[in-house]
Short mmCIF file of N, CA, C and O in Angstrom, two decimals:
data_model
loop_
_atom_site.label_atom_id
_atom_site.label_comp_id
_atom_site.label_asym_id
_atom_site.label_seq_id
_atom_site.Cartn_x
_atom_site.Cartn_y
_atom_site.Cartn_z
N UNK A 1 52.47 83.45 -3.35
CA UNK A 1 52.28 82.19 -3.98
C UNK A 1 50.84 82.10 -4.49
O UNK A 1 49.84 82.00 -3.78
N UNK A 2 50.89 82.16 -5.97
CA UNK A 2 49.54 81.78 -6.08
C UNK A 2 49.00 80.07 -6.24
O UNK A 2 49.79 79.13 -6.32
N UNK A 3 47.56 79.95 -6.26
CA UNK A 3 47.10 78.58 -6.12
C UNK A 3 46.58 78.49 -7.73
O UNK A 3 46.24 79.41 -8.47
N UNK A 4 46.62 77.29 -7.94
CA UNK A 4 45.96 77.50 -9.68
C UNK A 4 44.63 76.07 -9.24
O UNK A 4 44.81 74.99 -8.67
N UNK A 5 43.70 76.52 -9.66
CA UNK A 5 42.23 75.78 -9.78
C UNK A 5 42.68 74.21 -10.15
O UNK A 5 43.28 74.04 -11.22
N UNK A 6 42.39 73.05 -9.27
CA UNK A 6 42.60 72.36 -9.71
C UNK A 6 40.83 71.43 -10.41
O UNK A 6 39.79 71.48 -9.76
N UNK A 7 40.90 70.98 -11.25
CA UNK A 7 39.76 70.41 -12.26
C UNK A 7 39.58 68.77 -11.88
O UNK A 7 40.54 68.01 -11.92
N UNK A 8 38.34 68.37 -11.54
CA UNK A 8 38.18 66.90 -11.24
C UNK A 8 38.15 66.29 -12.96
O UNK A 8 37.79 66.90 -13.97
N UNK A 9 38.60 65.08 -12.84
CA UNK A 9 38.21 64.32 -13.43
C UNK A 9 36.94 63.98 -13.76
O UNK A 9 36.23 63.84 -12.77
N UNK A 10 36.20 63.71 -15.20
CA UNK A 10 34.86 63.55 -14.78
C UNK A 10 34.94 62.17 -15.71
O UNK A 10 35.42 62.01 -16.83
N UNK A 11 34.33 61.30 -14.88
CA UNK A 11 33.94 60.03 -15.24
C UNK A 11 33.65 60.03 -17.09
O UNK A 11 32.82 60.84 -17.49
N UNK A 12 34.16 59.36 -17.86
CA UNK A 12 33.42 59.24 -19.19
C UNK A 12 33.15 57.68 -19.63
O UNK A 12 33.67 56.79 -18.98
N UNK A 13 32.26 57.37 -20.83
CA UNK A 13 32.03 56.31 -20.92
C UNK A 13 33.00 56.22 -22.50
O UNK A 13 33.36 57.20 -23.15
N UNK A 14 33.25 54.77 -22.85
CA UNK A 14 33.82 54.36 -23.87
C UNK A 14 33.98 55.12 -25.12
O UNK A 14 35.02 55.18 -25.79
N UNK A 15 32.82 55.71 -25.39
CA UNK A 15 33.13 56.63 -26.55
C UNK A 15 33.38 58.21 -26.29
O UNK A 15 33.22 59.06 -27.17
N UNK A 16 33.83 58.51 -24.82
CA UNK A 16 34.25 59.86 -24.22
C UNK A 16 33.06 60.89 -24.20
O UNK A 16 33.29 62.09 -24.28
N UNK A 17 32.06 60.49 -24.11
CA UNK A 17 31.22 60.98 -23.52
C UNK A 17 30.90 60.60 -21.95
O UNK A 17 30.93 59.49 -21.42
N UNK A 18 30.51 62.18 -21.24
CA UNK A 18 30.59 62.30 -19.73
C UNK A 18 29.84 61.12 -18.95
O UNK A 18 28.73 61.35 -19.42
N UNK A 19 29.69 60.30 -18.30
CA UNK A 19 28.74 59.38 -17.54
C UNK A 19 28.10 60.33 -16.61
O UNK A 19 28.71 61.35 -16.25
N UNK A 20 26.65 59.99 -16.11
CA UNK A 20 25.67 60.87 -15.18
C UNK A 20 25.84 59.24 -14.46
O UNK A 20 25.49 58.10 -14.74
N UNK A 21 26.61 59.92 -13.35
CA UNK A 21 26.33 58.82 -12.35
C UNK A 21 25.52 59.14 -10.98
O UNK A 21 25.67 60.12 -10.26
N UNK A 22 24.73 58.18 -10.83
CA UNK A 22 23.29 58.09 -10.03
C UNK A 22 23.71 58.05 -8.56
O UNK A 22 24.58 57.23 -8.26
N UNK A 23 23.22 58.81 -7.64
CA UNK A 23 23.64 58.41 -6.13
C UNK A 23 22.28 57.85 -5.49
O UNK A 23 21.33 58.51 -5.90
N UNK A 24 21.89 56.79 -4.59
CA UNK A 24 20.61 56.70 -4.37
C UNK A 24 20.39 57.56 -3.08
O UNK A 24 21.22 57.77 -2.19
N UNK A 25 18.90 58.06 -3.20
CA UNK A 25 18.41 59.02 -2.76
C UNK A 25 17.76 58.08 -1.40
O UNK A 25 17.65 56.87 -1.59
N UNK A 26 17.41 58.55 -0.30
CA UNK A 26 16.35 58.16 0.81
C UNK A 26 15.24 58.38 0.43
O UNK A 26 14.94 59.57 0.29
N UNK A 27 14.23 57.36 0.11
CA UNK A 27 13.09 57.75 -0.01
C UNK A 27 12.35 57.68 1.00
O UNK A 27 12.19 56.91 1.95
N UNK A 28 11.74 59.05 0.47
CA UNK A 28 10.64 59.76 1.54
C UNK A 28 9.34 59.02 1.23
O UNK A 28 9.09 58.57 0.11
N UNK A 29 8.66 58.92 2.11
CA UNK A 29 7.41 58.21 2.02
C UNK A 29 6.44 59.56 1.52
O UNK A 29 6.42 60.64 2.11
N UNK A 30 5.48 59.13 0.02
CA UNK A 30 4.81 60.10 -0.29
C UNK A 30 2.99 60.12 1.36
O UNK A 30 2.68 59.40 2.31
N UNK A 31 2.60 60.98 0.92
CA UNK A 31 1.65 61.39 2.22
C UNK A 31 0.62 60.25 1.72
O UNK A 31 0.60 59.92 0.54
N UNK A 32 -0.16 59.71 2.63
CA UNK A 32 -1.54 58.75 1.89
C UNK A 32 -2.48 59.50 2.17
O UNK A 32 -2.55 60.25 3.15
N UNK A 33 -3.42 59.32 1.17
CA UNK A 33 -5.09 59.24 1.22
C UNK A 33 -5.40 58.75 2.46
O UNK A 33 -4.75 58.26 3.38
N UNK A 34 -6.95 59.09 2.20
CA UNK A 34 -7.74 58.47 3.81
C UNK A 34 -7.77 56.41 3.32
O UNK A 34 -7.74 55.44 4.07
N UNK A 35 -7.82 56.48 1.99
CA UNK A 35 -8.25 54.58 1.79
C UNK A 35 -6.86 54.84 1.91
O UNK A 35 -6.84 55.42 2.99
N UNK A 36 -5.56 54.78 1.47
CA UNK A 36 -4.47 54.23 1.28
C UNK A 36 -4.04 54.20 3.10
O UNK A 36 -3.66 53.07 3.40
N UNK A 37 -4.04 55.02 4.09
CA UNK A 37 -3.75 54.89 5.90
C UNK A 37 -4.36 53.94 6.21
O UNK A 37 -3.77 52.99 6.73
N UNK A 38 -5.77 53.91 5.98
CA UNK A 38 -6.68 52.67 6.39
C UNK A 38 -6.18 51.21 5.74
O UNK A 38 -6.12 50.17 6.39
N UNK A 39 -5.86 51.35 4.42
CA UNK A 39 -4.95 49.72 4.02
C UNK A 39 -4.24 49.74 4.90
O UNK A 39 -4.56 49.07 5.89
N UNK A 40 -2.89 50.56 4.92
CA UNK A 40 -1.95 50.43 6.00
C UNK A 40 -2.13 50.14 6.95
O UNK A 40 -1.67 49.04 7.23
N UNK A 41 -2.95 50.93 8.14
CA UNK A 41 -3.44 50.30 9.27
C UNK A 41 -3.76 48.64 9.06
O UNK A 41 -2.98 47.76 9.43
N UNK A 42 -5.04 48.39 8.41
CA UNK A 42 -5.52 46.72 8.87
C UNK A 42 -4.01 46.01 7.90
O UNK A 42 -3.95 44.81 8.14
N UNK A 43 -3.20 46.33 7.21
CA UNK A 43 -2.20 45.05 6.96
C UNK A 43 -1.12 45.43 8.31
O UNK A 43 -0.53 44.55 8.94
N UNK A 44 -1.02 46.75 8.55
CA UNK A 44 0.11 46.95 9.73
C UNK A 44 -0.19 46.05 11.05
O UNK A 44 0.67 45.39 11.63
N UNK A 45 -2.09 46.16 11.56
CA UNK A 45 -2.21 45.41 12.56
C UNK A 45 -2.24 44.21 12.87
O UNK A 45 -2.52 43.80 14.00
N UNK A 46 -1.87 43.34 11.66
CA UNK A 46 -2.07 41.91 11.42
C UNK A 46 -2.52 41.11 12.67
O UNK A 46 -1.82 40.36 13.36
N UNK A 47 -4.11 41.49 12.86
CA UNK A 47 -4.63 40.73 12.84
C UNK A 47 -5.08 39.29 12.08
O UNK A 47 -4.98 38.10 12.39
N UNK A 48 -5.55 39.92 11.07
CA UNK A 48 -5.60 38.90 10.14
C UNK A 48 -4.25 38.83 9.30
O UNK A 48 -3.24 39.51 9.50
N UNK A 49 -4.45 37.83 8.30
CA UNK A 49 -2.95 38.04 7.21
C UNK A 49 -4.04 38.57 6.08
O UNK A 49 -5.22 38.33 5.86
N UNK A 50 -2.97 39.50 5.40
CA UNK A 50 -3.93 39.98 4.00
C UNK A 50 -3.19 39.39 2.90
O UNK A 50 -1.98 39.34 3.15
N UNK A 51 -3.57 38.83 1.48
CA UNK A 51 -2.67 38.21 0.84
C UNK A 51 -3.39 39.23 -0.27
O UNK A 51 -4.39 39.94 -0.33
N UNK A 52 -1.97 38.74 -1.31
CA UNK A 52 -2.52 39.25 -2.42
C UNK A 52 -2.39 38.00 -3.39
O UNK A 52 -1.48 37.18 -3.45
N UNK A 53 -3.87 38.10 -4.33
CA UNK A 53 -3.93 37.22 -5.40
C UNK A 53 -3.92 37.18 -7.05
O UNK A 53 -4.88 37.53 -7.73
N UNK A 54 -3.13 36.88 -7.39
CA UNK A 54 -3.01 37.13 -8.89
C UNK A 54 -3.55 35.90 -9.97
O UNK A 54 -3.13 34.80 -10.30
N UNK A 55 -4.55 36.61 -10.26
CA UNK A 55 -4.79 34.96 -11.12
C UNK A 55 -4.49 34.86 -12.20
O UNK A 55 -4.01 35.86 -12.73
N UNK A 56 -4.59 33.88 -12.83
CA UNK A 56 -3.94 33.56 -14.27
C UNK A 56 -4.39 34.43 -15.14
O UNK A 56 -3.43 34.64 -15.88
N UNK A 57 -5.52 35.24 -15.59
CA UNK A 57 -5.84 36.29 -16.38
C UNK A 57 -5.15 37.12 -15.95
O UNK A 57 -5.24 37.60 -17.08
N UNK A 58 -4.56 37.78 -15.45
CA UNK A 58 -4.00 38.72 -14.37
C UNK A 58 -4.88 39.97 -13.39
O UNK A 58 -4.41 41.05 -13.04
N UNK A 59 -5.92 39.57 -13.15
CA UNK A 59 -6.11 40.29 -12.38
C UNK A 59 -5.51 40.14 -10.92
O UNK A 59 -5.02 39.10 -10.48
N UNK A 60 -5.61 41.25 -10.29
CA UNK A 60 -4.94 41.18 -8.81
C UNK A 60 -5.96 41.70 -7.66
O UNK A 60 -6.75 42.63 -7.74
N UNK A 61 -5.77 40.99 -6.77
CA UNK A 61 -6.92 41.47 -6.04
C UNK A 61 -6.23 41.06 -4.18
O UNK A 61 -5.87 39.92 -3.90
N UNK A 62 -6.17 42.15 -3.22
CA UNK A 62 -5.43 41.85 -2.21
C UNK A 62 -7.00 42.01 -1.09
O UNK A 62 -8.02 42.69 -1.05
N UNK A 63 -6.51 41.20 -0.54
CA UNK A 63 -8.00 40.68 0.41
C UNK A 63 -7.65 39.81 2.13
O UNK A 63 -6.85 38.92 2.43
N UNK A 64 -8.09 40.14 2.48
CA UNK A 64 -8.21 38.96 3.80
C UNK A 64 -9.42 38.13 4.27
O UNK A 64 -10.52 38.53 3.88
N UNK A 65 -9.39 37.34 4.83
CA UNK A 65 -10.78 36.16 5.46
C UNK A 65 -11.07 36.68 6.56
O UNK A 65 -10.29 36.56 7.50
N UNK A 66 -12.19 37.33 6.68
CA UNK A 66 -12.62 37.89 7.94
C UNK A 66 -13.70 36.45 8.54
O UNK A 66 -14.72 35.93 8.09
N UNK A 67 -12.95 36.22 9.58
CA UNK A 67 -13.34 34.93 10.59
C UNK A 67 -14.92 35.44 11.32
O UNK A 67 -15.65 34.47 11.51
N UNK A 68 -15.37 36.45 11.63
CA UNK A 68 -16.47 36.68 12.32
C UNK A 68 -17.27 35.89 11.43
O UNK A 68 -17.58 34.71 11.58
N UNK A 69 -17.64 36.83 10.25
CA UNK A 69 -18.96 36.89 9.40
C UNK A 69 -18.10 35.43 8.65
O UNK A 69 -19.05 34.68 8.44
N UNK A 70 -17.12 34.88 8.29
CA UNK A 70 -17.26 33.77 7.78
C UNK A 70 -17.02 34.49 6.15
O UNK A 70 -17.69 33.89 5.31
N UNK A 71 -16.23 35.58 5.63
CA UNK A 71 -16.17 35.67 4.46
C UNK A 71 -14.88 36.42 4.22
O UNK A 71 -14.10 36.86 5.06
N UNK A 72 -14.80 36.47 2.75
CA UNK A 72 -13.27 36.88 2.05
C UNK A 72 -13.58 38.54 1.74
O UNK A 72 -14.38 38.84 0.86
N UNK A 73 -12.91 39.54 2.50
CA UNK A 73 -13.22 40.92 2.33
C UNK A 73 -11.50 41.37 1.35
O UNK A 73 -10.31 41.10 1.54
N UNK A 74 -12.37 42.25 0.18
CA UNK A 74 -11.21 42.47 -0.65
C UNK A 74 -11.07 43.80 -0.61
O UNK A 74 -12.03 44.53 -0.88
N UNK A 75 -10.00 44.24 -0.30
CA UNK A 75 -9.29 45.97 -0.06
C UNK A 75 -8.92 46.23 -1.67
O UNK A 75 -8.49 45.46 -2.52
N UNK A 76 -9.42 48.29 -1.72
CA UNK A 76 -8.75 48.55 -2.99
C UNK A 76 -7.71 48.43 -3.93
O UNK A 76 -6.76 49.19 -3.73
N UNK A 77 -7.64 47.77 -4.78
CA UNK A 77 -6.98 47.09 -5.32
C UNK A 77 -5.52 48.66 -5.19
O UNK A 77 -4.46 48.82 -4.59
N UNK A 78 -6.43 49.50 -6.23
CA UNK A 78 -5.48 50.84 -6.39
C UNK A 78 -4.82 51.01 -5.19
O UNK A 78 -3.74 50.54 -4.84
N UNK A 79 -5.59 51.77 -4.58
CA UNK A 79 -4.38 51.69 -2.84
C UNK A 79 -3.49 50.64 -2.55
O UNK A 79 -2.36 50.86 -2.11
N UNK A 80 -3.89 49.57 -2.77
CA UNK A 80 -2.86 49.19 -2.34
C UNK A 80 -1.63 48.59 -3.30
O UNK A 80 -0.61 48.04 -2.87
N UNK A 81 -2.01 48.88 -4.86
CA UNK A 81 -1.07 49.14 -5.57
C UNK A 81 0.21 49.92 -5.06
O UNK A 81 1.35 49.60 -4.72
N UNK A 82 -0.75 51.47 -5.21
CA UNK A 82 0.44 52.70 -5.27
C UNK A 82 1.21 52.14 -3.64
O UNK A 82 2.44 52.17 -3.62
N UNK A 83 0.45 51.61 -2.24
CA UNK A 83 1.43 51.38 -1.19
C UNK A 83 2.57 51.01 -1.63
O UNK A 83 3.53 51.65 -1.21
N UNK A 84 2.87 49.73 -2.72
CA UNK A 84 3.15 48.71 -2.79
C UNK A 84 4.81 48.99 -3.91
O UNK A 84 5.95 48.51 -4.01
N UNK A 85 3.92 50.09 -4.54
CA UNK A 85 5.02 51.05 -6.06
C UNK A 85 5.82 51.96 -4.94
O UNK A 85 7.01 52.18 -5.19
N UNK A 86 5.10 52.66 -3.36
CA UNK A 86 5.68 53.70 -3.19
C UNK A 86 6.38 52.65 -1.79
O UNK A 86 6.43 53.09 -0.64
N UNK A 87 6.70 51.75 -2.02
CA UNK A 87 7.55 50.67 -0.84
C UNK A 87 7.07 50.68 0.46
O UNK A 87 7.84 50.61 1.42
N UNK A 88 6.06 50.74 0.57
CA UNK A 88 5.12 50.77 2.15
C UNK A 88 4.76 49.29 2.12
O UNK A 88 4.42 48.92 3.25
N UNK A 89 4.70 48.18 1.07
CA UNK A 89 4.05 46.60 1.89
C UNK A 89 5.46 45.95 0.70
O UNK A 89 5.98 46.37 -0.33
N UNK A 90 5.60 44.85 1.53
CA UNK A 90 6.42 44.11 0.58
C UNK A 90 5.44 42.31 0.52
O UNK A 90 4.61 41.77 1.27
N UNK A 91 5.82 42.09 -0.21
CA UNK A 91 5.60 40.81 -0.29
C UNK A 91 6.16 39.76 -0.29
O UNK A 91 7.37 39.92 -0.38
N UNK A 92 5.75 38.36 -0.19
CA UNK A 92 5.98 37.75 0.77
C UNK A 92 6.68 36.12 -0.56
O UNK A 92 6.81 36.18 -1.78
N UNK A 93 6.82 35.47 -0.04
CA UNK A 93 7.05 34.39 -0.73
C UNK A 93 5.74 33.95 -1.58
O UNK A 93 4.62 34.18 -1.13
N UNK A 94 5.96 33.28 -2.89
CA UNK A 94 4.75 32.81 -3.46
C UNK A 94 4.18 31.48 -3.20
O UNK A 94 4.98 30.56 -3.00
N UNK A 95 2.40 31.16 -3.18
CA UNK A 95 2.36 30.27 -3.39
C UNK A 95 1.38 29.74 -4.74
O UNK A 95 0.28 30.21 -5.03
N UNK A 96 2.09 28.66 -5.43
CA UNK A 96 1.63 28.99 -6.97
C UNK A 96 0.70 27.95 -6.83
O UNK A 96 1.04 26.86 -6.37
N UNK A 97 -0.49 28.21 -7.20
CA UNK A 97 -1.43 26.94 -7.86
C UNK A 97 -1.66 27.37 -9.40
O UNK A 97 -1.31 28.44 -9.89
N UNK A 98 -2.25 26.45 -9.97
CA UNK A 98 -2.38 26.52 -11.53
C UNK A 98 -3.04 27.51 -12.14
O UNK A 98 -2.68 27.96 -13.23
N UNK A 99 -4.16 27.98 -11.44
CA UNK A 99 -5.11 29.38 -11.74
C UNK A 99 -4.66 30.75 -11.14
O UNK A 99 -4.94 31.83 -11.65
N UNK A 100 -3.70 30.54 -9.66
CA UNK A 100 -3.82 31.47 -9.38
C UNK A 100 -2.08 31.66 -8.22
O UNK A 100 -1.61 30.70 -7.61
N UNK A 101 -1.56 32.78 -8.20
CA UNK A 101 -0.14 32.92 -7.13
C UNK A 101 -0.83 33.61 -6.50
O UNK A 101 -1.57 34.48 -6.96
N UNK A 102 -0.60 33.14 -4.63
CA UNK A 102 -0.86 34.04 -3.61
C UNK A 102 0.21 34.70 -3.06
O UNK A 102 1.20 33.99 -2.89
N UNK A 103 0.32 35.96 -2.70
CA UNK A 103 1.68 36.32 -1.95
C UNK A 103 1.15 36.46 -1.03
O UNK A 103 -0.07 36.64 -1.06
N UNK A 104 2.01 36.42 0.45
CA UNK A 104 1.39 37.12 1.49
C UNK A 104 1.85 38.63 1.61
O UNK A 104 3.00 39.00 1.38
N UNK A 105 0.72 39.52 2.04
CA UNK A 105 1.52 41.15 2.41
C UNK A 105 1.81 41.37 3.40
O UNK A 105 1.14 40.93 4.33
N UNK A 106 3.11 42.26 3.67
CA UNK A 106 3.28 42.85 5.31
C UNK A 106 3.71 44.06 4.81
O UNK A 106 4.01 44.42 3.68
N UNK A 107 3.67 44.82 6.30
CA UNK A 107 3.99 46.48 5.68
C UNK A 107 5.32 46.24 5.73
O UNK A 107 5.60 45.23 6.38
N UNK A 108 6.49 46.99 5.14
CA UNK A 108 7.77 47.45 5.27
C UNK A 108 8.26 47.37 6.50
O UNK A 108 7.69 47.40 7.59
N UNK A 109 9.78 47.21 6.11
CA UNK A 109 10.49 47.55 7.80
C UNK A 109 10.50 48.91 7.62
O UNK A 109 10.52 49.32 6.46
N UNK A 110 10.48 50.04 8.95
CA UNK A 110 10.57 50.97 9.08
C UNK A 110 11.62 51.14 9.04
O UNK A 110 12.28 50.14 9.34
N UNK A 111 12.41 52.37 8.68
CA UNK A 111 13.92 52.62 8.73
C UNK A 111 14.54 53.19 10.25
O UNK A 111 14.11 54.34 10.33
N UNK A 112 15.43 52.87 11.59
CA UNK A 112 15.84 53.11 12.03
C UNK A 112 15.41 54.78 12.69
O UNK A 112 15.76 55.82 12.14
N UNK A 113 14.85 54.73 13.58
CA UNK A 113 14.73 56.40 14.34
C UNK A 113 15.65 56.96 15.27
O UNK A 113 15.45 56.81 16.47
N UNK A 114 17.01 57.81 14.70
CA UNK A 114 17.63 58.06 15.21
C UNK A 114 16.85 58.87 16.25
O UNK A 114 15.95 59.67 15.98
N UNK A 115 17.48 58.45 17.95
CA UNK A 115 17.32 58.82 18.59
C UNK A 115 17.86 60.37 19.12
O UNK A 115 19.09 60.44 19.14
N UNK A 116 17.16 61.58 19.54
CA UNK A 116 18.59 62.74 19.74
C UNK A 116 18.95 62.26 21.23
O UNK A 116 18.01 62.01 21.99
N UNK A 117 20.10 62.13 21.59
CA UNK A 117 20.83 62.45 22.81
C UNK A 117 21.23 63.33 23.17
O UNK A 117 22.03 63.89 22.43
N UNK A 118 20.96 63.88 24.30
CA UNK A 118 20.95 64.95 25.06
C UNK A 118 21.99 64.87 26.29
O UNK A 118 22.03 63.92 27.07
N UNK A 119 22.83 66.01 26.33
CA UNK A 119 24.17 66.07 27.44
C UNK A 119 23.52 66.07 28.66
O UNK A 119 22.44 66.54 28.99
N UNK A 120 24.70 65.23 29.52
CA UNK A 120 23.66 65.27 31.20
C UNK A 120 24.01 66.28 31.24
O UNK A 120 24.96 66.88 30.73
N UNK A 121 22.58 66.75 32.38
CA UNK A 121 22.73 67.94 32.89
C UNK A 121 23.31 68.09 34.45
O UNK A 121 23.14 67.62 35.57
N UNK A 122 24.25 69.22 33.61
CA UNK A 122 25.41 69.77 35.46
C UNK A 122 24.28 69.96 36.38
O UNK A 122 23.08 69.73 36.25
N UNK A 123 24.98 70.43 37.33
CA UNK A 123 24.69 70.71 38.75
C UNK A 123 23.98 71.95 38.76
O UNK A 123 23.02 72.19 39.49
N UNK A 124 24.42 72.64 38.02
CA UNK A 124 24.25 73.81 37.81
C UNK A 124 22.59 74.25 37.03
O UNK A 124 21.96 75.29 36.86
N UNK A 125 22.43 73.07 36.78
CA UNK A 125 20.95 73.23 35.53
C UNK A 125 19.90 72.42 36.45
O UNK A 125 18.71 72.74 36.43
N UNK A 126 20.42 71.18 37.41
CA UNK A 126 19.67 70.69 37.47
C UNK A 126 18.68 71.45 39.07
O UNK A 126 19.27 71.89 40.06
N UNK A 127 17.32 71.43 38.94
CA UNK A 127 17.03 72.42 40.03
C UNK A 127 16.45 71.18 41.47
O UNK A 127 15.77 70.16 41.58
N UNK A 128 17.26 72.12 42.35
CA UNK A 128 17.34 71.54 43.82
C UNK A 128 15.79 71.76 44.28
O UNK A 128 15.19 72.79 44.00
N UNK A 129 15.13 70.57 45.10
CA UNK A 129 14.36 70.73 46.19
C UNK A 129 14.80 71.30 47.20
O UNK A 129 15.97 71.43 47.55
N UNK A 130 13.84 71.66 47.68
CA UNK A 130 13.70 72.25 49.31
C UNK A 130 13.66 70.86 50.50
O UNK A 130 12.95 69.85 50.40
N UNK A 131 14.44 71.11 51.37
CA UNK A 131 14.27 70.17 52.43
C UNK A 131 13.43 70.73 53.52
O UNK A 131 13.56 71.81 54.11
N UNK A 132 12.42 69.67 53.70
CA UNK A 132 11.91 70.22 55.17
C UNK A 132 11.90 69.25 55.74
O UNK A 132 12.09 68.08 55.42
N UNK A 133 11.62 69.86 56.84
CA UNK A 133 11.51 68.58 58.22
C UNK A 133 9.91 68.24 58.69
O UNK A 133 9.69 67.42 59.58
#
């Protein structure tokens, strides 16, 4: 008995040309710079809140109020762009005044760490003490 090749169907669009249909991929977190870990760190440790501000010209500028010294310290803008393009901070609800929208930043949820589980170990693996008296 022979088998004869059977041929998938391939998706086409309206005018019978093939469709490239997209599967989404897991994205991998690209590696950071020494400034881009250090953003991460002080928005990851939220201590403070870091917001980001967009003002009506559009510049953007993401910063926090450092309470010691009593002043507004502003983090690289770039770093924390690309965090932001490569899905490491999300942002937060807006709040709009006339000159300027604040968002607040937080880092990302982390995705789930599958744990490995490991078979109990028999009797046979597991190693006996010595009894003394």
């Amino acid at each position: 008995m022979t088998t004869t090749p059977r041929r998938r169907a391939v998706p086409r669009a309206s005018d019978g040309a093939p469709l490239t249909l997209l599967r989404p991929v897991p994205r991998t977190p690209a590696p950071l710079g020494a400034g881009g870990s250090e953003v991460l760190r002080l928005i990851t440790v939220q201590r403070v809140p870091v917001c980001l501000t967009v003002h009506a010209n559009g510049r953007r500028r993401y910063g926090y109020w450092q309470a010691a010294t009593g002043c507004y310290v502003a983090l690289p803008t770039d770093e924390c762009d690309a965090l932001h393009e490569a899905g490491r901070l999300v942002l937060g609800d807006p709040v709009i005044d006339p000159s300027k929208t604040t968002y607040p930043v937080r880092p990302a949820a982390r995705p789930a760490v599958r744990s490995v589980v490991r078979a109990p170990a028999t009797a046979a693996q597991v190693p006996r003490q010595a009894l003394t008296a």
